[in-house]
Amino acid sequence: MAAASISSIEGSQLEDAGVSSVLQLPSLAPGMSAMAANPRLTSVSIRGLGSNAFNDGIESSVGIFIDDVYVARQSYAIFDFVDIDRVEVLRGPQGVVFGKNTTAGAVHILTRAPSFSPDGGIEASYGRFGDRQLRGHAGGALVEDRLAGRIAGYVSRREGLVDNLHDGRKLNDRHRQGARAQLLWTPDPDWSGRLIAETAEVDEVCCYFAFAAPIRPAVTARDEYMEYRRASSNPSDYVADIDADIYTRLGQNALTARLDHRWSPEVTISSISAWRDWHFAPMNDDATSLRLVTGGLRNEHDQLSQEVRIQRRGVRSGATAGLLLLRQHLAGREDALLGEDLAAWVFGGLLREQLPFATRSNSGLLLDALIPPQTLAGMTVRTPYRQRADSASAYGSIAWKWTDRIETQAGLRYTHERKTASVSRSRQGGNPQASPLSALDALTPLGELLGVDFRGLTFQGLLDQVAGGEFQRSDRYEEGDISGGLSASYRLAEGWMAYVSAQRGVKGGGVNLGVTGETVKPTFRPERATSFEAGVRGRLPHRGLSLAAAVYDTRVRDYQALTFDEDTTFIPNPRMNNLLNIGRVRLQGVEAEAGMDLSASWFLRLAAAYNRAITEDFTNAPDEDTRSNTRDLSGRQLYNAPRWTLAANLMYRRPLSGSLEFRGGIDHYLRSATFGTVEHGRASYIDGYGITGARAAIGDAAQGWEFALWIRNLLDVEYVTATQPIYGVGDYGAVAGDPRVWGVTAQWQF
């Protein structure tokens, strides 16, 4: 709906602020948060509502759209911004045009379209830690008044920030690149077509996370038994001690074809066809130089979408109607390769909990005799899954201008979804027969003769407890639901309006794409959000003042949250495969944005948000001490939902001589503390922090060049941006924010 809280950020604003990805948008959009433990685990929330990406069966509450195309995985948007026209951040449920899975809001990224006027530019940056980036674009007419083209691309590199004490390698580097090519076809004034082809890739030595304190006593006992000392529990020390060759490889390809036809002076018909392909291949470590577990979760995802939209814009009224068809295929496979130290670490930890003096030096021979290292070494636990999802939506909205001051809008959307999925798990390799305990496996055939299940007493049953046993299931989910909105606006004065709105958004339910036990349901229910909002916005151009403010109250039923299964294994799966529907969540808050010309040279921009995001009914949260879902978090703050966010930007411009100009600025972003996981694990707590940046540039607009000096995290603040599970509930890794980085940028526009 048009009468809603929205931040529209121009491409030039993104460039001036040094914002190069979705993860940095919160510094320009109040009430928004973003995190990424690694490129696949990108999570965006608005007004405290979002979700993490550990389980591929769940989609985000914040819809991501690129050039009007819905993308099902937020990690599609992890790649760097290049040649962007603007980014729109729409807050609150978007139940009509942006209706697909947008219970919290939407982020719409719009790239610059080709034009028939020639233009181009190149930008090069170099900074601390070998931070270097190269960006460029060029475009213009290919056939006069008929065909135009545009190309853009980027290369981004930075050395690793983390020193690996085990072998001297640098970890967590940056190695990304991408390109986009476009064609604009205008055969006559009533027809236009736009073809967009994109490709991008990531190939990084990533991602290591420091094991965050406080560490659970069970993990401490395991480490002490092995006489092992972790490198650091402070992520801002930027040190690691791991033995695996970790990596992250991510790629995407996309093709979008848009055709617009002006049926009449008031009516336009649009067709948007799109294909996107995304693949992810990681190698992760167990955060130690012990040989415990290595592996990763590989993904391949592709989607096809077709949308047809008709819009009518009249003097007094307007209307939109459309149909969207979306098909997604998702395939994933989690591989866990067990190491030779795993048995001693697990069972030695249990021994030390009972005998505080026990170590591998004084009892390792006995333990190795019972479970030799080669028993588990090389054993692989493989968990593949697949899903096909089909979605069809029909929507319509109408706007009516009753008087010169009063306008109303109303819209509805019906969405039908069907999902089919399969999940399995198998265990192979290793040498279980090396253990004398394997003799207990003879109880299995004996139990079959006696009609008694003895597997829990066998060695294979013990391995099931350590690594997981055989598993297989197939599921189907189908539903239909209605979303929509109603709003009214009143023109207070020239350039100023007030509005009220009621909106309902629905995020579809689905299939749990993880191994489910007795406490985890194979499917989960839809998430429904109903929001009431009132706001005012406007501008006084002659005084250089703009203002937008909103208050809201959003109630969410069956909020889809990811956490852990009540797993009985000694090594709980770090994937949060328990899809909880939290009964009730409530979001209440105030947002405001203001811009003001302080003088002919000084400009100030402020954005602030207060958000009270509360889980009103949450009695089955996991308890990290009892390892069961019995903790009551009703009335507590929702995770990844900072109460306060603030962004301030002060800019200065001064003409020098001719067309030469100096520009400078300082910005500050502040957010309050929050928990990084839904269960409020002690080590997942993220302290509040504030980050300051500065920039100074001199350039000649007529000649098209600019040279800039910049610095990010000016005060070298140590802070954590996200937490993620390492071994299971209560055991978390922390993602450190970047330290102080400075550099130079030169650009030339032609």
XYZ file of C-alpha atoms in Angstrom:
750
model
C 0.000 0.000 0.000
C 1.295 3.475 -0.809
C 0.307 4.940 2.566
C 2.896 3.121 4.650
C 6.287 3.578 6.226
C 8.942 3.427 3.512
C 12.561 4.487 3.121
C 13.647 5.133 -0.448
C 17.446 5.294 -0.616
C 18.962 6.615 -3.816
C 22.014 4.985 -5.349
C 24.050 8.143 -4.735
C 23.173 7.945 -1.026
C 24.376 4.350 -0.902
C 27.666 5.345 -2.519
C 28.228 8.349 -0.240
C 27.564 6.250 2.864
C 29.776 3.369 1.687
C 26.819 0.969 1.791
C 27.645 -1.871 -0.596
C 25.244 -4.659 0.451
C 21.945 -5.430 2.145
C 23.844 -6.133 5.371
C 24.807 -2.445 5.645
C 21.336 -1.029 4.881
C 20.310 -0.706 8.567
C 22.625 2.300 8.857
C 20.245 4.126 6.476
C 16.873 2.527 7.290
C 15.538 2.807 10.862
C 13.973 -0.293 12.360
C 15.867 -2.688 10.105
C 18.484 -5.260 11.167
C 20.640 -7.598 9.098
C 23.176 -10.298 9.902
C 25.115 -13.027 8.120
C 27.054 -15.722 9.931
C 28.093 -16.756 6.425
C 26.711 -15.839 2.988
C 24.071 -18.593 3.099
C 22.883 -17.644 6.583
C 21.825 -14.120 5.667
C 18.964 -12.860 7.805
C 17.082 -9.571 7.505
C 14.491 -8.338 9.982
C 12.237 -5.283 10.059
C 10.693 -4.031 13.286
C 12.224 -7.054 15.017
C 10.509 -9.603 12.794
C 12.589 -11.901 10.606
C 13.975 -15.416 10.668
C 17.263 -17.194 10.262
C 18.140 -19.455 7.367
C 19.409 -22.609 9.083
C 16.483 -24.660 7.796
C 15.748 -24.273 4.095
C 12.095 -25.119 4.662
C 11.465 -21.678 6.096
C 11.433 -18.428 4.155
C 12.034 -15.003 5.623
C 9.373 -12.694 7.014
C 11.087 -9.919 5.032
C 10.587 -10.362 1.300
C 13.553 -9.568 -0.930
C 12.718 -8.271 -4.420
C 15.188 -7.426 -7.188
C 13.721 -5.415 -10.072
C 10.172 -6.491 -9.091
C 11.153 -10.176 -8.867
C 10.639 -12.016 -5.576
C 13.668 -14.068 -4.534
C 13.015 -16.914 -2.140
C 16.400 -16.899 -0.359
C 17.765 -13.797 1.324
C 21.269 -14.891 0.426
C 20.433 -13.915 -3.169
C 20.962 -10.361 -1.914
C 24.341 -10.977 -0.251
C 26.260 -9.837 -3.319
C 27.619 -6.321 -3.596
C 25.513 -3.422 -4.820
C 26.652 -2.127 -8.190
C 24.960 0.404 -10.465
C 21.888 0.676 -8.207
C 19.131 3.194 -8.929
C 17.566 2.967 -5.466
C 16.627 0.614 -2.641
C 13.192 0.751 -1.061
C 12.656 -0.559 2.475
C 8.938 -1.058 3.128
C 8.012 -1.633 6.780
C 5.119 -3.657 8.063
C 3.122 -6.406 6.307
C 2.933 -5.891 2.553
C -0.152 -7.931 1.789
C -1.011 -6.913 -1.772
C 1.554 -6.216 -4.530
C 4.501 -7.221 -2.317
C 2.415 -9.972 -0.778
C 4.599 -13.052 -1.055
C 5.961 -13.837 2.431
C 6.182 -10.236 3.655
C 4.741 -10.312 7.166
C 7.505 -7.972 8.378
C 8.094 -5.909 5.255
C 10.063 -5.917 2.028
C 13.387 -4.771 0.604
C 13.167 -3.851 -3.079
C 16.447 -3.399 -4.965
C 16.107 -1.562 -8.286
C 19.052 -1.476 -10.675
C 19.743 1.381 -13.083
C 18.035 0.817 -16.416
C 19.688 1.477 -19.784
C 19.146 4.876 -21.399
C 19.777 6.290 -24.845
C 22.175 8.907 -23.492
C 25.756 7.602 -23.287
C 27.237 7.426 -19.831
C 29.769 5.398 -17.898
C 32.070 5.394 -14.946
C 34.812 3.554 -13.145
C 35.667 3.513 -9.445
C 38.706 2.058 -7.700
C 39.313 1.783 -3.940
C 42.215 0.633 -1.817
C 42.352 0.411 1.960
C 43.661 -1.258 5.073
C 43.906 -5.071 5.141
C 44.398 -5.021 1.381
C 40.802 -3.847 0.922
C 40.468 -3.218 -2.801
C 37.452 -2.808 -5.022
C 36.915 -2.041 -8.658
C 33.498 -1.071 -10.034
C 32.377 0.142 -13.397
C 29.421 0.709 -15.686
C 28.803 1.889 -19.221
C 25.766 2.283 -21.422
C 24.023 4.099 -24.202
C 22.167 3.683 -27.482
C 22.859 0.644 -29.670
C 20.159 1.496 -32.209
C 18.956 5.092 -32.086
C 15.638 5.407 -30.242
C 15.115 1.647 -30.483
C 17.718 -0.306 -28.541
C 19.945 0.678 -25.617
C 22.371 -1.343 -23.528
C 24.098 -1.145 -20.184
C 26.783 -3.221 -18.472
C 28.075 -3.068 -14.916
C 30.439 -5.116 -12.810
C 32.555 -5.252 -9.698
C 35.509 -7.062 -8.151
C 35.997 -6.974 -4.369
C 38.983 -8.342 -2.439
C 40.322 -8.162 1.110
C 42.824 -10.248 3.021
C 41.641 -12.381 5.933
C 41.104 -10.644 9.255
C 41.595 -13.756 11.423
C 45.028 -15.270 12.132
C 44.951 -19.065 12.362
C 47.477 -19.996 15.054
C 47.463 -23.621 13.928
C 49.143 -23.079 10.559
C 49.545 -19.322 10.042
C 46.779 -18.974 7.448
C 44.564 -15.903 7.157
C 40.843 -16.645 7.518
C 37.646 -14.725 6.739
C 38.880 -12.925 3.655
C 36.710 -11.336 0.939
C 36.796 -12.537 -2.664
C 33.690 -11.534 -4.650
C 32.817 -10.469 -8.140
C 29.771 -9.987 -10.310
C 28.441 -8.532 -13.561
C 25.149 -7.389 -15.043
C 24.192 -6.797 -18.685
C 20.957 -5.179 -19.855
C 19.061 -4.336 -23.002
C 16.223 -1.809 -23.341
C 13.959 -2.167 -26.368
C 11.476 0.581 -27.367
C 10.003 -0.288 -30.788
C 7.345 2.445 -30.457
C 6.036 4.808 -27.779
C 3.571 2.236 -26.438
C 5.920 -0.739 -26.021
C 9.110 -1.257 -24.058
C 11.086 -4.327 -23.097
C 13.951 -4.815 -20.673
C 16.223 -7.849 -20.495
C 18.552 -8.254 -17.482
C 21.235 -10.941 -17.152
C 23.304 -11.235 -13.974
C 26.020 -13.438 -12.567
C 28.004 -13.269 -9.327
C 30.243 -15.495 -7.255
C 31.969 -15.743 -3.880
C 35.074 -17.858 -3.241
C 36.410 -17.137 0.242
C 38.444 -18.714 3.041
C 35.465 -18.363 5.325
C 33.861 -18.622 7.836
C 35.431 -18.956 11.266
C 33.597 -17.860 14.426
C 35.170 -17.506 17.859
C 33.568 -19.790 20.441
C 31.627 -17.308 22.564
C 31.722 -17.205 26.357
C 30.309 -18.364 28.674
C 31.087 -21.930 27.605
C 28.866 -24.718 28.910
C 30.445 -26.965 31.596
C 29.996 -30.044 29.370
C 32.130 -28.499 26.609
C 34.688 -27.250 29.152
C 34.995 -30.798 30.545
C 35.572 -32.209 27.039
C 38.278 -29.650 26.281
C 39.958 -30.189 29.659
C 39.980 -33.951 29.189
C 41.740 -33.483 25.838
C 44.077 -30.943 27.514
C 43.040 -28.511 24.812
C 42.928 -24.730 25.124
C 40.875 -22.697 22.652
C 42.513 -19.751 20.941
C 40.155 -17.096 22.326
C 36.562 -16.502 23.341
C 36.770 -12.847 22.270
C 35.872 -12.590 18.561
C 37.601 -9.207 18.308
C 40.962 -10.881 19.013
C 40.693 -12.180 15.416
C 42.565 -15.400 16.203
C 41.647 -19.019 15.514
C 43.033 -22.507 16.042
C 41.558 -24.837 13.423
C 42.970 -27.608 11.263
C 40.452 -27.801 8.388
C 40.737 -26.014 5.042
C 37.520 -24.049 5.397
C 35.951 -22.304 2.429
C 32.735 -20.744 1.173
C 31.808 -20.938 -2.492
C 28.617 -19.273 -3.590
C 27.293 -18.386 -7.013
C 24.165 -17.106 -8.675
C 22.875 -16.523 -12.184
C 19.717 -14.685 -13.133
C 17.704 -13.667 -16.165
C 14.755 -11.262 -16.104
C 12.590 -10.230 -19.052
C 10.079 -7.412 -18.606
C 7.626 -6.253 -21.256
C 5.413 -3.175 -20.765
C 2.583 -2.107 -23.053
C 0.681 1.148 -22.718
C -2.813 -0.031 -23.622
C -4.214 3.485 -23.306
C -3.096 6.754 -21.766
C -4.297 5.435 -18.382
C -3.707 1.670 -18.615
C -0.398 -0.233 -18.682
C 0.040 -4.002 -18.887
C 3.296 -5.561 -17.689
C 4.766 -9.027 -17.935
C 7.757 -10.020 -15.782
C 9.413 -13.380 -16.454
C 12.393 -14.441 -14.365
C 14.760 -17.318 -13.686
C 17.280 -17.440 -10.876
C 19.819 -20.091 -9.937
C 21.794 -20.156 -6.685
C 24.339 -22.661 -5.382
C 26.386 -22.847 -2.205
C 29.296 -25.149 -1.297
C 30.975 -24.707 2.110
C 33.536 -26.512 4.235
C 33.205 -25.811 7.952
C 35.337 -26.754 10.944
C 34.490 -27.609 14.555
C 36.249 -24.438 15.847
C 39.248 -26.421 17.160
C 42.486 -27.960 15.899
C 41.241 -31.277 17.262
C 39.967 -33.727 14.689
C 36.310 -33.747 15.678
C 33.902 -32.938 12.831
C 34.258 -31.163 9.496
C 31.754 -30.721 6.700
C 29.060 -28.414 5.505
C 25.619 -27.980 4.028
C 25.587 -27.776 0.233
C 22.631 -26.143 -1.516
C 21.303 -25.776 -5.023
C 18.234 -23.645 -5.602
C 16.503 -22.450 -8.728
C 13.249 -20.648 -9.310
C 11.032 -19.683 -12.230
C 8.462 -16.925 -11.902
C 5.924 -15.276 -14.155
C 3.947 -12.201 -13.192
C 1.352 -10.320 -15.214
C 0.194 -6.955 -13.919
C -2.307 -4.394 -15.187
C -2.366 -0.874 -13.800
C -4.759 1.983 -14.351
C -3.896 5.507 -13.273
C -6.665 8.071 -13.525
C -7.190 11.577 -12.210
C -9.432 10.478 -9.357
C -8.800 6.751 -9.132
C -6.269 4.036 -9.776
C -6.277 0.267 -9.747
C -3.854 -2.644 -9.976
C -4.515 -6.324 -10.639
C -2.038 -9.116 -11.116
C -1.204 -12.790 -11.155
C 2.056 -14.388 -9.973
C 3.205 -17.967 -10.595
C 6.350 -19.195 -8.841
C 8.069 -22.584 -8.939
C 11.091 -23.414 -6.788
C 13.362 -26.445 -6.682
C 15.692 -26.877 -3.728
C 18.248 -29.603 -3.128
C 20.587 -29.763 -0.175
C 23.002 -32.193 1.417
C 24.643 -31.941 4.789
C 27.877 -33.894 5.183
C 29.523 -34.409 8.560
C 32.935 -36.120 8.437
C 33.893 -37.468 11.859
C 37.493 -37.334 13.063
C 39.761 -39.549 15.137
C 39.552 -37.342 18.263
C 35.760 -37.264 18.458
C 35.250 -40.363 20.626
C 37.863 -39.270 23.169
C 36.462 -35.720 23.269
C 32.872 -36.895 23.792
C 33.335 -39.801 26.179
C 36.387 -38.322 27.871
C 34.284 -35.274 28.700
C 31.681 -37.508 30.324
C 34.451 -39.195 32.336
C 35.923 -35.873 33.483
C 32.519 -34.643 34.666
C 32.574 -37.565 37.102
C 36.342 -37.628 37.771
C 37.682 -34.028 37.646
C 41.307 -35.260 37.492
C 40.783 -37.392 34.353
C 42.693 -36.390 31.222
C 43.689 -38.119 28.031
C 47.221 -38.423 29.384
C 46.184 -40.512 32.400
C 43.175 -42.424 31.033
C 43.375 -42.186 27.269
C 44.805 -45.683 26.805
C 41.785 -47.249 28.496
C 39.342 -45.150 26.496
C 41.184 -45.861 23.227
C 41.057 -49.556 24.006
C 37.267 -49.420 24.276
C 36.724 -47.059 21.310
C 39.913 -46.840 19.197
C 40.375 -43.589 17.233
C 39.900 -45.423 13.913
C 36.380 -46.395 14.969
C 34.920 -43.019 14.014
C 37.728 -41.610 11.859
C 36.433 -41.132 8.339
C 32.817 -41.943 9.208
C 30.429 -39.741 7.222
C 26.901 -38.780 8.239
C 25.040 -37.621 5.146
C 21.650 -35.869 5.223
C 20.241 -35.042 1.780
C 16.874 -33.358 1.207
C 14.815 -32.033 -1.690
C 11.796 -29.780 -2.049
C 9.570 -28.557 -4.826
C 7.334 -25.584 -4.079
C 4.620 -24.167 -6.334
C 2.908 -20.890 -5.524
C 0.113 -19.034 -7.325
C -1.147 -15.593 -6.275
C -3.880 -13.310 -7.550
C -4.096 -9.754 -6.237
C -5.850 -6.473 -6.785
C -6.022 -3.019 -5.256
C -7.929 0.178 -5.855
C -7.215 3.786 -4.870
C -9.859 6.480 -4.819
C -9.379 10.211 -4.388
C -12.580 11.409 -2.713
C -11.546 15.060 -2.475
C -8.396 17.050 -3.074
C -7.367 16.098 0.457
C -8.749 12.615 1.144
C -7.676 9.379 -0.560
C -8.298 5.735 0.318
C -6.705 2.497 -0.854
C -7.808 -1.108 -0.441
C -6.379 -4.376 -1.718
C -6.568 -8.160 -1.393
C -4.339 -11.042 -2.374
C -5.030 -14.769 -2.440
C -2.045 -17.129 -2.404
C -2.114 -20.893 -2.852
C 1.008 -22.950 -2.123
C 1.913 -26.594 -2.532
C 5.163 -28.115 -1.241
C 6.496 -31.658 -1.473
C 9.738 -32.677 0.201
C 11.869 -35.603 1.265
C 14.615 -35.908 3.899
C 16.910 -38.817 4.709
C 20.021 -39.550 6.741
C 22.613 -42.327 6.461
C 25.902 -43.216 8.125
C 28.805 -44.887 6.397
C 32.562 -45.370 6.665
C 34.758 -45.533 9.706
C 35.668 -48.845 11.315
C 33.068 -49.733 13.983
C 34.459 -53.264 14.225
C 37.706 -51.874 15.666
C 35.950 -51.437 19.006
C 35.466 -54.452 21.286
C 32.084 -52.933 22.142
C 30.924 -53.924 18.658
C 30.393 -57.410 20.106
C 27.236 -55.966 21.682
C 25.727 -55.727 18.184
C 24.949 -59.447 18.511
C 22.067 -58.372 20.760
C 20.174 -57.107 17.717
C 19.437 -60.525 16.125
C 18.804 -61.928 19.599
C 16.244 -59.215 20.208
C 14.561 -60.014 16.897
C 14.183 -63.650 17.998
C 12.777 -62.616 21.385
C 10.661 -59.765 20.042
C 12.583 -57.223 22.108
C 14.336 -54.114 20.795
C 17.911 -54.312 22.133
C 19.369 -51.720 19.692
C 19.682 -49.123 22.444
C 22.120 -51.466 24.215
C 24.266 -52.172 21.143
C 27.348 -50.392 19.847
C 25.421 -49.323 16.722
C 22.854 -47.824 19.073
C 25.665 -45.945 20.824
C 26.849 -44.620 17.457
C 23.293 -43.473 16.799
C 23.567 -41.451 20.005
C 26.884 -39.924 18.940
C 26.266 -39.178 15.272
C 22.655 -39.993 14.420
C 21.062 -43.062 12.905
C 19.234 -43.952 9.726
C 16.278 -41.699 8.895
C 13.898 -41.173 5.992
C 10.594 -39.411 5.399
C 8.540 -37.644 2.728
C 5.953 -34.945 3.329
C 3.477 -32.765 1.503
C 2.014 -29.419 2.501
C -0.747 -27.413 0.812
C -2.655 -24.295 1.817
C -4.385 -21.155 0.626
C -4.609 -17.835 2.442
C -5.740 -14.233 2.052
C -3.758 -11.098 2.808
C -4.497 -7.455 2.143
C -4.702 -3.935 3.415
C -6.769 -0.800 3.823
C -5.474 2.740 4.223
C -6.610 6.338 4.163
C -4.568 9.501 3.757
C -5.305 13.162 4.380
C -3.386 16.058 2.821
C -2.581 18.404 5.672
C -0.958 21.073 3.501
C 1.032 21.333 0.315
C 3.641 18.550 0.446
C 2.383 17.108 3.758
C 0.101 14.171 4.440
C -1.086 12.023 7.333
C -2.251 8.443 6.999
C -3.666 5.456 8.835
C -3.516 1.872 7.626
C -4.449 -1.681 8.556
C -2.543 -4.475 6.847
C -2.513 -8.241 7.006
C 0.397 -10.332 5.778
C 0.786 -14.091 5.567
C 3.937 -16.176 5.256
C 3.152 -19.695 4.145
C 3.732 -22.774 6.214
C 5.745 -25.661 4.891
C 7.846 -28.741 5.411
C 10.629 -29.035 7.943
C 13.712 -29.852 5.851
C 15.604 -31.424 8.721
C 15.773 -34.691 10.607
C 12.809 -34.634 12.972
C 12.447 -36.523 16.227
C 9.608 -36.962 18.653
C 9.531 -33.259 19.577
C 9.703 -31.831 16.054
C 6.734 -31.794 13.719
C 7.410 -32.544 10.029
C 5.382 -29.503 8.910
C 4.716 -26.046 10.338
C 1.841 -23.572 10.218
C 1.590 -20.238 8.339
C 2.721 -17.053 10.028
C 0.086 -14.291 10.062
C 0.664 -10.644 10.943
C -1.939 -7.913 11.424
C -0.615 -4.364 11.702
C -2.156 -0.972 12.473
C -0.127 2.089 11.653
C -0.458 5.865 11.643
C 2.026 8.335 10.290
C 2.839 11.684 8.790
C 5.334 12.701 6.159
C 6.175 15.704 4.029
C 8.763 18.254 3.038
C 9.387 21.980 2.908
C 11.643 22.335 -0.149
C 12.366 26.028 0.398
C 13.663 25.233 3.893
C 15.350 21.964 3.001
C 13.289 20.032 5.541
C 11.822 16.556 5.130
C 10.137 14.465 7.821
C 8.512 11.049 8.103
C 7.227 9.498 11.316
C 5.083 6.477 12.110
C 3.678 4.580 15.085
C 2.609 0.958 14.744
C 1.146 -2.021 16.545
C 1.647 -5.426 14.903
C 0.332 -8.729 16.217
C 1.775 -11.946 14.860
C 0.278 -15.384 15.289
C 2.285 -18.580 14.809
C 5.585 -16.764 14.293
C 7.963 -19.197 12.602
C 11.159 -19.526 14.625
C 14.046 -21.943 14.312
C 15.719 -23.609 17.241
C 16.887 -27.081 18.323
C 15.343 -30.505 18.594
C 15.322 -32.124 22.044
C 18.109 -34.290 20.685
C 19.484 -37.158 22.774
C 22.744 -37.366 20.804
C 26.006 -36.480 22.537
C 26.801 -34.108 19.660
C 23.549 -32.204 18.945
C 23.214 -31.148 15.336
C 24.116 -27.447 15.168
C 21.483 -26.962 12.490
C 18.439 -25.487 14.159
C 15.933 -27.916 12.668
C 13.148 -27.449 15.212
C 10.584 -25.221 13.508
C 8.597 -23.695 16.318
C 5.383 -21.772 15.793
C 5.518 -19.210 18.608
C 1.894 -18.601 19.582
C 1.845 -14.803 19.798
C 4.357 -12.026 19.098
C 3.624 -8.311 19.399
C 5.573 -5.436 17.881
C 4.969 -1.861 19.015
C 7.087 1.106 18.159
C 7.847 4.510 16.727
C 10.019 5.379 13.712
C 11.156 8.751 12.452
C 13.369 10.089 9.673
C 14.300 13.725 9.165
C 16.539 15.676 6.829
C 17.417 19.336 7.143
C 19.578 21.930 5.411
C 21.352 23.606 8.312
C 22.874 26.118 5.930
C 23.937 26.372 2.317
C 26.837 24.022 3.099
C 25.638 21.798 5.941
C 23.009 19.047 5.760
C 21.845 16.811 8.614
C 19.962 13.517 8.347
C 18.589 11.640 11.367
C 16.746 8.330 11.553
C 15.624 6.644 14.747
C 13.411 3.730 15.730
C 12.094 2.400 19.032
C 10.732 -1.142 18.800
C 9.180 -3.200 21.572
C 9.152 -6.713 20.116
C 7.793 -9.208 22.640
C 6.998 -12.929 22.554
C 3.632 -12.861 24.338
C 3.136 -16.637 24.370
C 6.301 -18.744 24.277
C 6.299 -21.525 26.871
C 8.238 -24.154 24.916
C 11.585 -22.439 24.358
C 14.734 -24.596 24.669
C 16.573 -24.483 27.972
C 20.354 -24.703 27.546
C 20.763 -26.150 31.057
C 18.140 -28.922 30.944
C 18.428 -29.498 27.149
C 14.625 -29.638 26.882
C 11.990 -27.301 25.455
C 10.572 -26.190 28.795
C 11.762 -22.599 29.180
C 9.078 -19.908 29.408
C 10.088 -16.791 27.454
C 6.618 -15.250 27.412
C 6.872 -11.489 27.789
C 10.553 -11.422 26.794
C 12.243 -9.524 23.992
C 12.228 -11.238 20.599
C 15.646 -12.293 19.348
C 17.556 -10.140 16.834
C 15.250 -7.275 17.772
C 17.229 -4.362 19.269
C 14.990 -1.996 21.204
C 16.695 1.131 19.808
C 18.383 1.953 16.499
C 19.711 5.353 15.495
C 21.474 6.642 12.400
C 22.868 10.153 12.016
C 24.666 11.689 9.073
C 26.171 15.176 8.897
C 27.358 16.317 5.458
C 29.257 19.374 4.287
C 29.649 20.781 0.758
C 31.725 23.751 -0.322
C 32.464 25.047 -3.835
C 36.144 25.783 -4.372
C 36.787 27.243 -7.811
C 34.915 26.756 -11.032
C 33.183 23.372 -10.864
C 35.577 22.068 -8.222
C 33.875 21.086 -4.959
C 34.810 19.716 -1.546
C 32.497 17.240 0.202
C 32.818 15.770 3.651
C 30.713 13.919 6.130
C 30.527 11.942 9.325
C 27.972 9.266 10.179
C 27.091 7.269 13.266
C 24.994 4.118 13.658
C 23.814 2.912 17.055
C 21.838 -0.155 18.098
C 20.938 -1.504 21.513
C 21.588 -4.986 22.849
C 19.703 -8.092 21.784
C 19.899 -11.860 21.929
C 21.138 -13.529 18.743
C 19.083 -16.725 19.113
C 15.425 -17.406 19.821
C 16.142 -19.378 23.008
C 18.134 -16.481 24.577
C 21.243 -18.581 25.117
C 23.600 -16.820 27.527
C 26.505 -16.800 25.072
C 24.260 -15.548 22.247
C 23.765 -12.148 23.907
C 24.953 -9.298 21.660
C 25.897 -6.063 23.422
C 24.753 -2.776 21.991
C 27.268 -0.803 19.979
C 27.813 2.380 18.018
C 29.926 2.716 14.863
C 31.245 5.965 13.406
C 32.519 6.616 9.880
C 33.893 9.632 8.053
C 34.559 10.675 4.461
C 36.217 13.628 2.715
C 36.257 14.102 -1.050
C 37.257 16.617 -3.673
C 35.910 16.463 -7.178
C 35.011 18.255 -10.369
C 31.485 17.550 -11.571
C 32.159 19.077 -14.988
C 35.222 16.915 -15.523
C 33.557 13.894 -13.910
C 36.275 12.963 -11.406
C 36.419 12.637 -7.621
C 39.050 11.574 -5.110
C 37.975 10.570 -1.590
C 39.515 9.538 1.723
C 37.317 7.419 4.006
C 37.433 5.603 7.306
C 35.006 3.080 8.760
C 34.703 2.257 12.453
C 36.631 5.407 13.224
C 36.914 4.676 16.953
C 37.937 1.029 16.395
C 34.989 -0.270 18.434
C 34.962 -3.992 19.225
C 31.513 -5.414 18.533
C 29.632 -8.562 17.526
C 27.210 -8.552 14.607
C 25.714 -12.045 14.948
C 25.872 -15.331 16.815
C 25.273 -18.827 15.526
C 25.307 -22.340 17.014
C 28.528 -24.345 16.950
C 27.594 -27.637 18.635
C 23.998 -27.115 19.724
C 21.805 -25.179 22.122
C 24.016 -23.166 24.471
C 27.172 -23.401 22.317
C 27.582 -20.405 20.011
C 30.081 -18.814 17.708
C 30.253 -15.021 17.489
C 30.741 -13.015 14.294
C 33.000 -10.028 14.944
C 32.407 -6.703 13.257
C 35.202 -5.225 11.155
C 37.896 -3.222 12.963
C 38.930 0.252 11.870
C 39.445 0.339 8.101
C 40.611 3.336 6.081
C 41.274 3.854 2.431
C 41.047 5.955 -0.691
C 38.628 5.915 -3.611
C 39.060 7.454 -7.044
C 36.248 7.617 -9.575
C 35.697 8.997 -13.025
C 32.345 9.484 -14.747
C 32.176 9.894 -18.499
